[in-house]
């Protein structure tokens, strides 16, 4: 889902400004709508690179016709659950696309409830302990390189064993978090977190990765030497895929 990291969306690379020809026909001779349709069948990085290839490309590659095709068709439905600020930023499709890549959108103040219900994906970790991920999706964004849909689930919507016991967990706010609350681990002998997401929310024909996003402190311990079992699978499907990892990969063994 990534292209060369040296490329950046919105920046054309290379010289040019010449004409692209095929036989005796130049690209400039094609109708603008035809060129827009061709570019829309490429990718966002490709559209940006085409800005420097030919004189006719800049206006077309920047057009709403092209960039609206890079937006998932479900965008109106998804954003109907978001705040009013999101709806006010749709002046240009390219600007809107990049805004959704760089600024994840909270849905229904952090909850997308009952959007879809079946075919959920379950993923988890087991340490002496378990970590897994739940049904309510809370944050939406786009992958900048592919335009594929990305979701993040807030800690409040994960199933965390003993999450309401202050001896084990605390609920705090962090200035850099997109969500109002995050869970802070105090001390547990059994760490278990579970969650799900409906696969129909995701982009079709796409290879996804599931991440457990957390911030470690200097006083954290155990994770550098205690192995953790992670698993990903479909509910009602085949046996989940399992793997052993270390949550503190920098200090832990590989």
mmCIF file of C-alpha atoms in Angstrom:
data_model
loop_
_atom_site.group_PDB
_atom_site.id
_atom_site.type_symbol
_atom_site.label_atom_id
_atom_site.label_comp_id
_atom_site.label_asym_id
_atom_site.label_seq_id
_atom_site.Cartn_x
_atom_site.Cartn_y
_atom_site.Cartn_z
ATOM 1 C CA UNK A 1 0.000 0.000 0.000
ATOM 2 C CA UNK A 2 3.015 2.285 -0.198
ATOM 3 C CA UNK A 3 5.047 3.743 -3.000
ATOM 4 C CA UNK A 4 8.588 5.110 -2.970
ATOM 5 C CA UNK A 5 8.905 7.164 0.220
ATOM 6 C CA UNK A 6 10.846 9.861 -1.595
ATOM 7 C CA UNK A 7 7.736 10.783 -3.581
ATOM 8 C CA UNK A 8 5.202 13.131 -2.036
ATOM 9 C CA UNK A 9 1.627 13.669 -3.128
ATOM 10 C CA UNK A 10 1.079 17.039 -4.686
ATOM 11 C CA UNK A 11 4.685 17.427 -5.909
ATOM 12 C CA UNK A 12 5.605 16.642 -9.509
ATOM 13 C CA UNK A 13 9.043 15.130 -10.080
ATOM 14 C CA UNK A 14 11.235 15.428 -13.123
ATOM 15 C CA UNK A 15 11.455 17.837 -15.969
ATOM 16 C CA UNK A 16 9.504 17.732 -19.137
ATOM 17 C CA UNK A 17 6.627 19.771 -20.334
ATOM 18 C CA UNK A 18 6.944 18.074 -23.715
ATOM 19 C CA UNK A 19 4.434 16.069 -25.664
ATOM 20 C CA UNK A 20 3.587 12.400 -25.301
ATOM 21 C CA UNK A 21 2.822 10.798 -28.640
ATOM 22 C CA UNK A 22 1.530 7.446 -29.771
ATOM 23 C CA UNK A 23 2.000 6.995 -33.470
ATOM 24 C CA UNK A 24 0.894 10.264 -35.058
ATOM 25 C CA UNK A 25 -1.485 11.258 -32.214
ATOM 26 C CA UNK A 26 -0.422 13.388 -29.277
ATOM 27 C CA UNK A 27 -2.006 13.089 -25.869
ATOM 28 C CA UNK A 28 -2.909 16.780 -26.133
ATOM 29 C CA UNK A 29 -5.210 15.886 -29.033
ATOM 30 C CA UNK A 30 -7.403 13.730 -26.801
ATOM 31 C CA UNK A 31 -10.498 15.286 -25.200
ATOM 32 C CA UNK A 32 -9.857 16.509 -21.653
ATOM 33 C CA UNK A 33 -12.550 14.201 -20.308
ATOM 34 C CA UNK A 34 -10.809 11.210 -21.886
ATOM 35 C CA UNK A 35 -7.485 12.196 -20.315
ATOM 36 C CA UNK A 36 -9.207 12.633 -16.937
ATOM 37 C CA UNK A 37 -10.728 9.153 -17.183
ATOM 38 C CA UNK A 38 -7.332 7.649 -17.998
ATOM 39 C CA UNK A 39 -5.619 9.380 -15.060
ATOM 40 C CA UNK A 40 -8.426 8.375 -12.694
ATOM 41 C CA UNK A 41 -7.605 4.723 -13.458
ATOM 42 C CA UNK A 42 -4.086 5.194 -12.049
ATOM 43 C CA UNK A 43 -3.196 6.021 -8.420
ATOM 44 C CA UNK A 44 -2.902 9.296 -6.464
ATOM 45 C CA UNK A 45 0.945 9.264 -6.663
ATOM 46 C CA UNK A 46 0.753 8.627 -10.422
ATOM 47 C CA UNK A 47 -1.629 11.552 -10.885
ATOM 48 C CA UNK A 48 0.825 13.824 -9.078
ATOM 49 C CA UNK A 49 3.757 12.636 -11.197
ATOM 50 C CA UNK A 50 1.817 13.312 -14.388
ATOM 51 C CA UNK A 51 1.710 17.014 -13.508
ATOM 52 C CA UNK A 52 5.247 17.382 -14.897
ATOM 53 C CA UNK A 53 4.993 15.087 -17.902
ATOM 54 C CA UNK A 54 2.937 17.091 -20.380
ATOM 55 C CA UNK A 55 1.496 20.588 -20.742
ATOM 56 C CA UNK A 56 -2.075 19.286 -20.798
ATOM 57 C CA UNK A 57 -1.792 17.278 -17.588
ATOM 58 C CA UNK A 58 -1.621 19.881 -14.787
ATOM 59 C CA UNK A 59 -5.202 21.118 -15.090
ATOM 60 C CA UNK A 60 -6.592 17.628 -15.672
ATOM 61 C CA UNK A 61 -4.529 15.845 -12.992
ATOM 62 C CA UNK A 62 -5.631 18.459 -10.444
ATOM 63 C CA UNK A 63 -9.282 18.296 -11.457
ATOM 64 C CA UNK A 64 -12.198 17.209 -9.289
ATOM 65 C CA UNK A 65 -13.076 14.665 -11.975
ATOM 66 C CA UNK A 66 -9.837 12.775 -11.299
ATOM 67 C CA UNK A 67 -9.585 13.123 -7.525
ATOM 68 C CA UNK A 68 -13.234 12.337 -6.855
ATOM 69 C CA UNK A 69 -12.525 8.925 -8.400
ATOM 70 C CA UNK A 70 -9.798 8.317 -5.814
ATOM 71 C CA UNK A 71 -12.307 8.812 -2.983
ATOM 72 C CA UNK A 72 -14.177 5.671 -1.830
ATOM 73 C CA UNK A 73 -17.809 5.751 -3.011
ATOM 74 C CA UNK A 74 -19.021 5.279 0.589
ATOM 75 C CA UNK A 75 -17.495 8.592 1.696
ATOM 76 C CA UNK A 76 -20.868 10.462 1.899
ATOM 77 C CA UNK A 77 -22.360 7.728 4.104
ATOM 78 C CA UNK A 78 -19.293 7.521 6.331
ATOM 79 C CA UNK A 79 -18.996 11.279 6.792
ATOM 80 C CA UNK A 80 -22.708 11.680 7.462
ATOM 81 C CA UNK A 81 -21.750 10.377 10.935
ATOM 82 C CA UNK A 82 -18.995 12.956 11.378
ATOM 83 C CA UNK A 83 -18.912 16.530 12.651
ATOM 84 C CA UNK A 84 -19.888 19.618 10.607
ATOM 85 C CA UNK A 85 -16.263 20.746 10.074
ATOM 86 C CA UNK A 86 -15.659 17.800 7.751
ATOM 87 C CA UNK A 87 -18.498 18.753 5.423
ATOM 88 C CA UNK A 88 -17.154 22.294 5.111
ATOM 89 C CA UNK A 89 -13.785 21.222 3.664
ATOM 90 C CA UNK A 90 -15.004 19.766 0.344
ATOM 91 C CA UNK A 91 -14.133 22.729 -1.896
ATOM 92 C CA UNK A 92 -11.691 20.703 -4.017
ATOM 93 C CA UNK A 93 -11.590 16.917 -4.305
ATOM 94 C CA UNK A 94 -7.780 16.794 -4.087
ATOM 95 C CA UNK A 95 -7.743 19.026 -0.994
ATOM 96 C CA UNK A 96 -10.489 16.902 0.515
ATOM 97 C CA UNK A 97 -8.578 13.697 -0.271
ATOM 98 C CA UNK A 98 -5.382 14.972 1.364
ATOM 99 C CA UNK A 99 -7.340 16.286 4.358
ATOM 100 C CA UNK A 100 -8.785 12.808 4.958
ATOM 101 C CA UNK A 101 -5.266 11.341 4.732
ATOM 102 C CA UNK A 102 -3.645 13.752 7.183
ATOM 103 C CA UNK A 103 -6.546 14.419 9.568
ATOM 104 C CA UNK A 104 -8.475 11.337 10.738
ATOM 105 C CA UNK A 105 -12.180 11.994 11.192
ATOM 106 C CA UNK A 106 -14.038 11.122 14.395
ATOM 107 C CA UNK A 107 -17.366 9.545 13.560
ATOM 108 C CA UNK A 108 -20.388 10.393 15.733
ATOM 109 C CA UNK A 109 -18.062 12.082 18.225
ATOM 110 C CA UNK A 110 -15.927 8.977 18.204
ATOM 111 C CA UNK A 111 -18.493 6.272 17.548
ATOM 112 C CA UNK A 112 -19.874 4.708 14.407
ATOM 113 C CA UNK A 113 -22.636 2.599 15.895
ATOM 114 C CA UNK A 114 -24.576 -0.123 14.058
ATOM 115 C CA UNK A 115 -23.199 0.774 10.632
ATOM 116 C CA UNK A 116 -22.579 -2.883 9.836
ATOM 117 C CA UNK A 117 -22.880 -5.983 11.951
ATOM 118 C CA UNK A 118 -21.608 -9.183 10.338
ATOM 119 C CA UNK A 119 -18.356 -10.688 9.086
ATOM 120 C CA UNK A 120 -16.263 -9.114 11.810
ATOM 121 C CA UNK A 121 -12.502 -9.455 12.017
ATOM 122 C CA UNK A 122 -11.028 -10.314 15.390
ATOM 123 C CA UNK A 123 -7.420 -9.787 16.310
ATOM 124 C CA UNK A 124 -5.582 -10.229 19.576
ATOM 125 C CA UNK A 125 -2.510 -10.683 21.695
ATOM 126 C CA UNK A 126 -1.789 -13.104 24.512
ATOM 127 C CA UNK A 127 0.947 -12.418 27.071
ATOM 128 C CA UNK A 128 0.304 -13.975 30.441
ATOM 129 C CA UNK A 129 -1.884 -11.627 28.943
ATOM 130 C CA UNK A 130 -3.975 -11.135 25.852
ATOM 131 C CA UNK A 131 -4.584 -8.224 23.490
ATOM 132 C CA UNK A 132 -7.332 -8.292 20.862
ATOM 133 C CA UNK A 133 -9.635 -5.459 19.129
ATOM 134 C CA UNK A 134 -14.457 -4.511 19.196
ATOM 135 C CA UNK A 135 -17.218 -3.817 16.951
ATOM 136 C CA UNK A 136 -17.533 -0.003 17.112
ATOM 137 C CA UNK A 137 -15.341 1.886 14.710
ATOM 138 C CA UNK A 138 -14.374 5.349 15.878
ATOM 139 C CA UNK A 139 -11.885 7.057 13.573
ATOM 140 C CA UNK A 140 -11.706 7.127 9.762
ATOM 141 C CA UNK A 141 -8.950 8.185 7.364
ATOM 142 C CA UNK A 142 -7.507 7.356 3.944
ATOM 143 C CA UNK A 143 -4.164 5.804 3.123
ATOM 144 C CA UNK A 144 -2.358 8.556 1.192
ATOM 145 C CA UNK A 145 -0.688 6.266 -1.337
ATOM 146 C CA UNK A 146 -3.629 4.062 -2.255
ATOM 147 C CA UNK A 147 -6.821 5.837 -1.156
ATOM 148 C CA UNK A 148 -7.847 2.753 0.818
ATOM 149 C CA UNK A 149 -9.987 3.168 3.931
ATOM 150 C CA UNK A 150 -8.322 3.039 7.365
ATOM 151 C CA UNK A 151 -10.012 2.795 10.753
ATOM 152 C CA UNK A 152 -8.884 3.112 14.357
ATOM 153 C CA UNK A 153 -10.825 1.880 17.379
ATOM 154 C CA UNK A 154 -10.632 3.889 20.601
ATOM 155 C CA UNK A 155 -9.561 2.261 23.841
ATOM 156 C CA UNK A 156 -13.058 2.755 25.304
ATOM 157 C CA UNK A 157 -14.452 0.433 22.667
ATOM 158 C CA UNK A 158 -11.957 -2.342 23.236
ATOM 159 C CA UNK A 159 -12.707 -5.216 25.586
ATOM 160 C CA UNK A 160 -10.030 -4.765 28.260
ATOM 161 C CA UNK A 161 -10.128 -7.150 31.194
ATOM 162 C CA UNK A 162 -10.303 -5.243 34.517
ATOM 163 C CA UNK A 163 -10.478 -1.919 32.643
ATOM 164 C CA UNK A 164 -12.822 -0.491 35.285
ATOM 165 C CA UNK A 165 -10.628 -1.528 38.209
ATOM 166 C CA UNK A 166 -8.473 1.499 39.183
ATOM 167 C CA UNK A 167 -5.863 -0.775 40.729
ATOM 168 C CA UNK A 168 -5.143 -2.141 37.264
ATOM 169 C CA UNK A 169 -6.105 0.557 34.737
ATOM 170 C CA UNK A 170 -6.592 4.321 34.692
ATOM 171 C CA UNK A 171 -8.490 6.357 32.108
ATOM 172 C CA UNK A 172 -6.599 9.527 31.205
ATOM 173 C CA UNK A 173 -6.399 12.170 28.473
ATOM 174 C CA UNK A 174 -3.352 12.741 26.299
ATOM 175 C CA UNK A 175 -2.852 15.943 24.286
ATOM 176 C CA UNK A 176 -1.736 14.124 21.134
ATOM 177 C CA UNK A 177 -4.492 11.502 21.113
ATOM 178 C CA UNK A 178 -7.338 11.779 18.622
ATOM 179 C CA UNK A 179 -9.675 10.311 21.241
ATOM 180 C CA UNK A 180 -10.912 11.901 24.453
ATOM 181 C CA UNK A 181 -9.721 9.062 26.691
ATOM 182 C CA UNK A 182 -6.951 6.486 26.605
ATOM 183 C CA UNK A 183 -6.307 3.541 28.906
ATOM 184 C CA UNK A 184 -3.187 3.628 31.080
ATOM 185 C CA UNK A 185 -1.984 0.285 32.410
ATOM 186 C CA UNK A 186 -1.076 0.420 36.109
ATOM 187 C CA UNK A 187 -0.267 -3.213 36.854
ATOM 188 C CA UNK A 188 -1.841 -6.532 35.912
ATOM 189 C CA UNK A 189 -0.864 -10.180 36.024
ATOM 190 C CA UNK A 190 -3.107 -10.943 33.037
ATOM 191 C CA UNK A 191 -3.356 -8.482 30.178
ATOM 192 C CA UNK A 192 -6.280 -9.128 27.870
ATOM 193 C CA UNK A 193 -7.678 -6.794 25.241
ATOM 194 C CA UNK A 194 -10.068 -7.795 22.453
ATOM 195 C CA UNK A 195 -11.766 -6.136 19.530
ATOM 196 C CA UNK A 196 -13.581 -6.573 16.226
ATOM 197 C CA UNK A 197 -14.224 -4.674 13.029
ATOM 198 C CA UNK A 198 -16.697 -5.503 10.285
ATOM 199 C CA UNK A 199 -14.785 -6.461 7.155
ATOM 200 C CA UNK A 200 -17.436 -4.784 4.989
ATOM 201 C CA UNK A 201 -16.221 -1.448 6.328
ATOM 202 C CA UNK A 202 -12.840 -2.069 4.700
ATOM 203 C CA UNK A 203 -11.746 -1.524 1.113
ATOM 204 C CA UNK A 204 -12.277 -4.667 -1.012
ATOM 205 C CA UNK A 205 -9.406 -6.660 -2.506
ATOM 206 C CA UNK A 206 -6.967 -5.025 -0.098
ATOM 207 C CA UNK A 207 -4.307 -6.526 2.170
ATOM 208 C CA UNK A 208 -4.754 -4.983 5.627
ATOM 209 C CA UNK A 209 -2.541 -4.914 8.691
ATOM 210 C CA UNK A 210 -3.829 -4.663 12.267
ATOM 211 C CA UNK A 211 -1.824 -2.568 14.740
ATOM 212 C CA UNK A 212 -1.965 -2.221 18.498
ATOM 213 C CA UNK A 213 -1.139 1.458 19.043
ATOM 214 C CA UNK A 214 0.337 2.255 22.458
ATOM 215 C CA UNK A 215 2.875 4.505 24.126
ATOM 216 C CA UNK A 216 5.447 3.038 26.484
ATOM 217 C CA UNK A 217 6.897 4.845 29.513
ATOM 218 C CA UNK A 218 10.369 4.628 30.993
ATOM 219 C CA UNK A 219 8.982 2.774 34.021
ATOM 220 C CA UNK A 220 7.334 0.026 31.967
ATOM 221 C CA UNK A 221 8.666 -3.460 32.583
ATOM 222 C CA UNK A 222 7.974 -7.125 31.709
ATOM 223 C CA UNK A 223 7.271 -6.383 28.034
ATOM 224 C CA UNK A 224 10.981 -6.448 27.197
ATOM 225 C CA UNK A 225 11.317 -10.117 28.113
ATOM 226 C CA UNK A 226 7.781 -11.548 28.333
ATOM 227 C CA UNK A 227 6.623 -12.917 24.947
ATOM 228 C CA UNK A 228 3.154 -11.989 23.728
ATOM 229 C CA UNK A 229 0.922 -14.013 21.449
ATOM 230 C CA UNK A 230 -0.926 -12.047 18.771
ATOM 231 C CA UNK A 231 -3.668 -13.461 16.589
ATOM 232 C CA UNK A 232 -5.780 -12.290 13.662
ATOM 233 C CA UNK A 233 -8.755 -14.117 12.204
ATOM 234 C CA UNK A 234 -12.350 -14.133 11.039
ATOM 235 C CA UNK A 235 -15.089 -14.932 13.531
ATOM 236 C CA UNK A 236 -16.693 -18.183 12.469
ATOM 237 C CA UNK A 237 -13.906 -18.776 9.977
ATOM 238 C CA UNK A 238 -10.709 -20.774 10.064
ATOM 239 C CA UNK A 239 -8.405 -20.923 13.071
ATOM 240 C CA UNK A 240 -6.858 -17.472 13.688
ATOM 241 C CA UNK A 241 -3.281 -16.895 12.608
ATOM 242 C CA UNK A 242 -1.069 -16.622 15.697
ATOM 243 C CA UNK A 243 2.410 -15.250 16.224
ATOM 244 C CA UNK A 244 4.644 -14.528 19.218
ATOM 245 C CA UNK A 245 6.055 -10.996 19.520
ATOM 246 C CA UNK A 246 7.504 -8.620 22.132
ATOM 247 C CA UNK A 247 5.566 -5.439 22.881
ATOM 248 C CA UNK A 248 8.866 -3.742 23.692
ATOM 249 C CA UNK A 249 10.618 -4.609 20.445
ATOM 250 C CA UNK A 250 13.568 -2.245 21.044
ATOM 251 C CA UNK A 251 14.600 -3.851 24.320
ATOM 252 C CA UNK A 252 13.117 -7.300 23.839
ATOM 253 C CA UNK A 253 14.470 -10.294 22.057
ATOM 254 C CA UNK A 254 13.647 -10.923 18.408
#
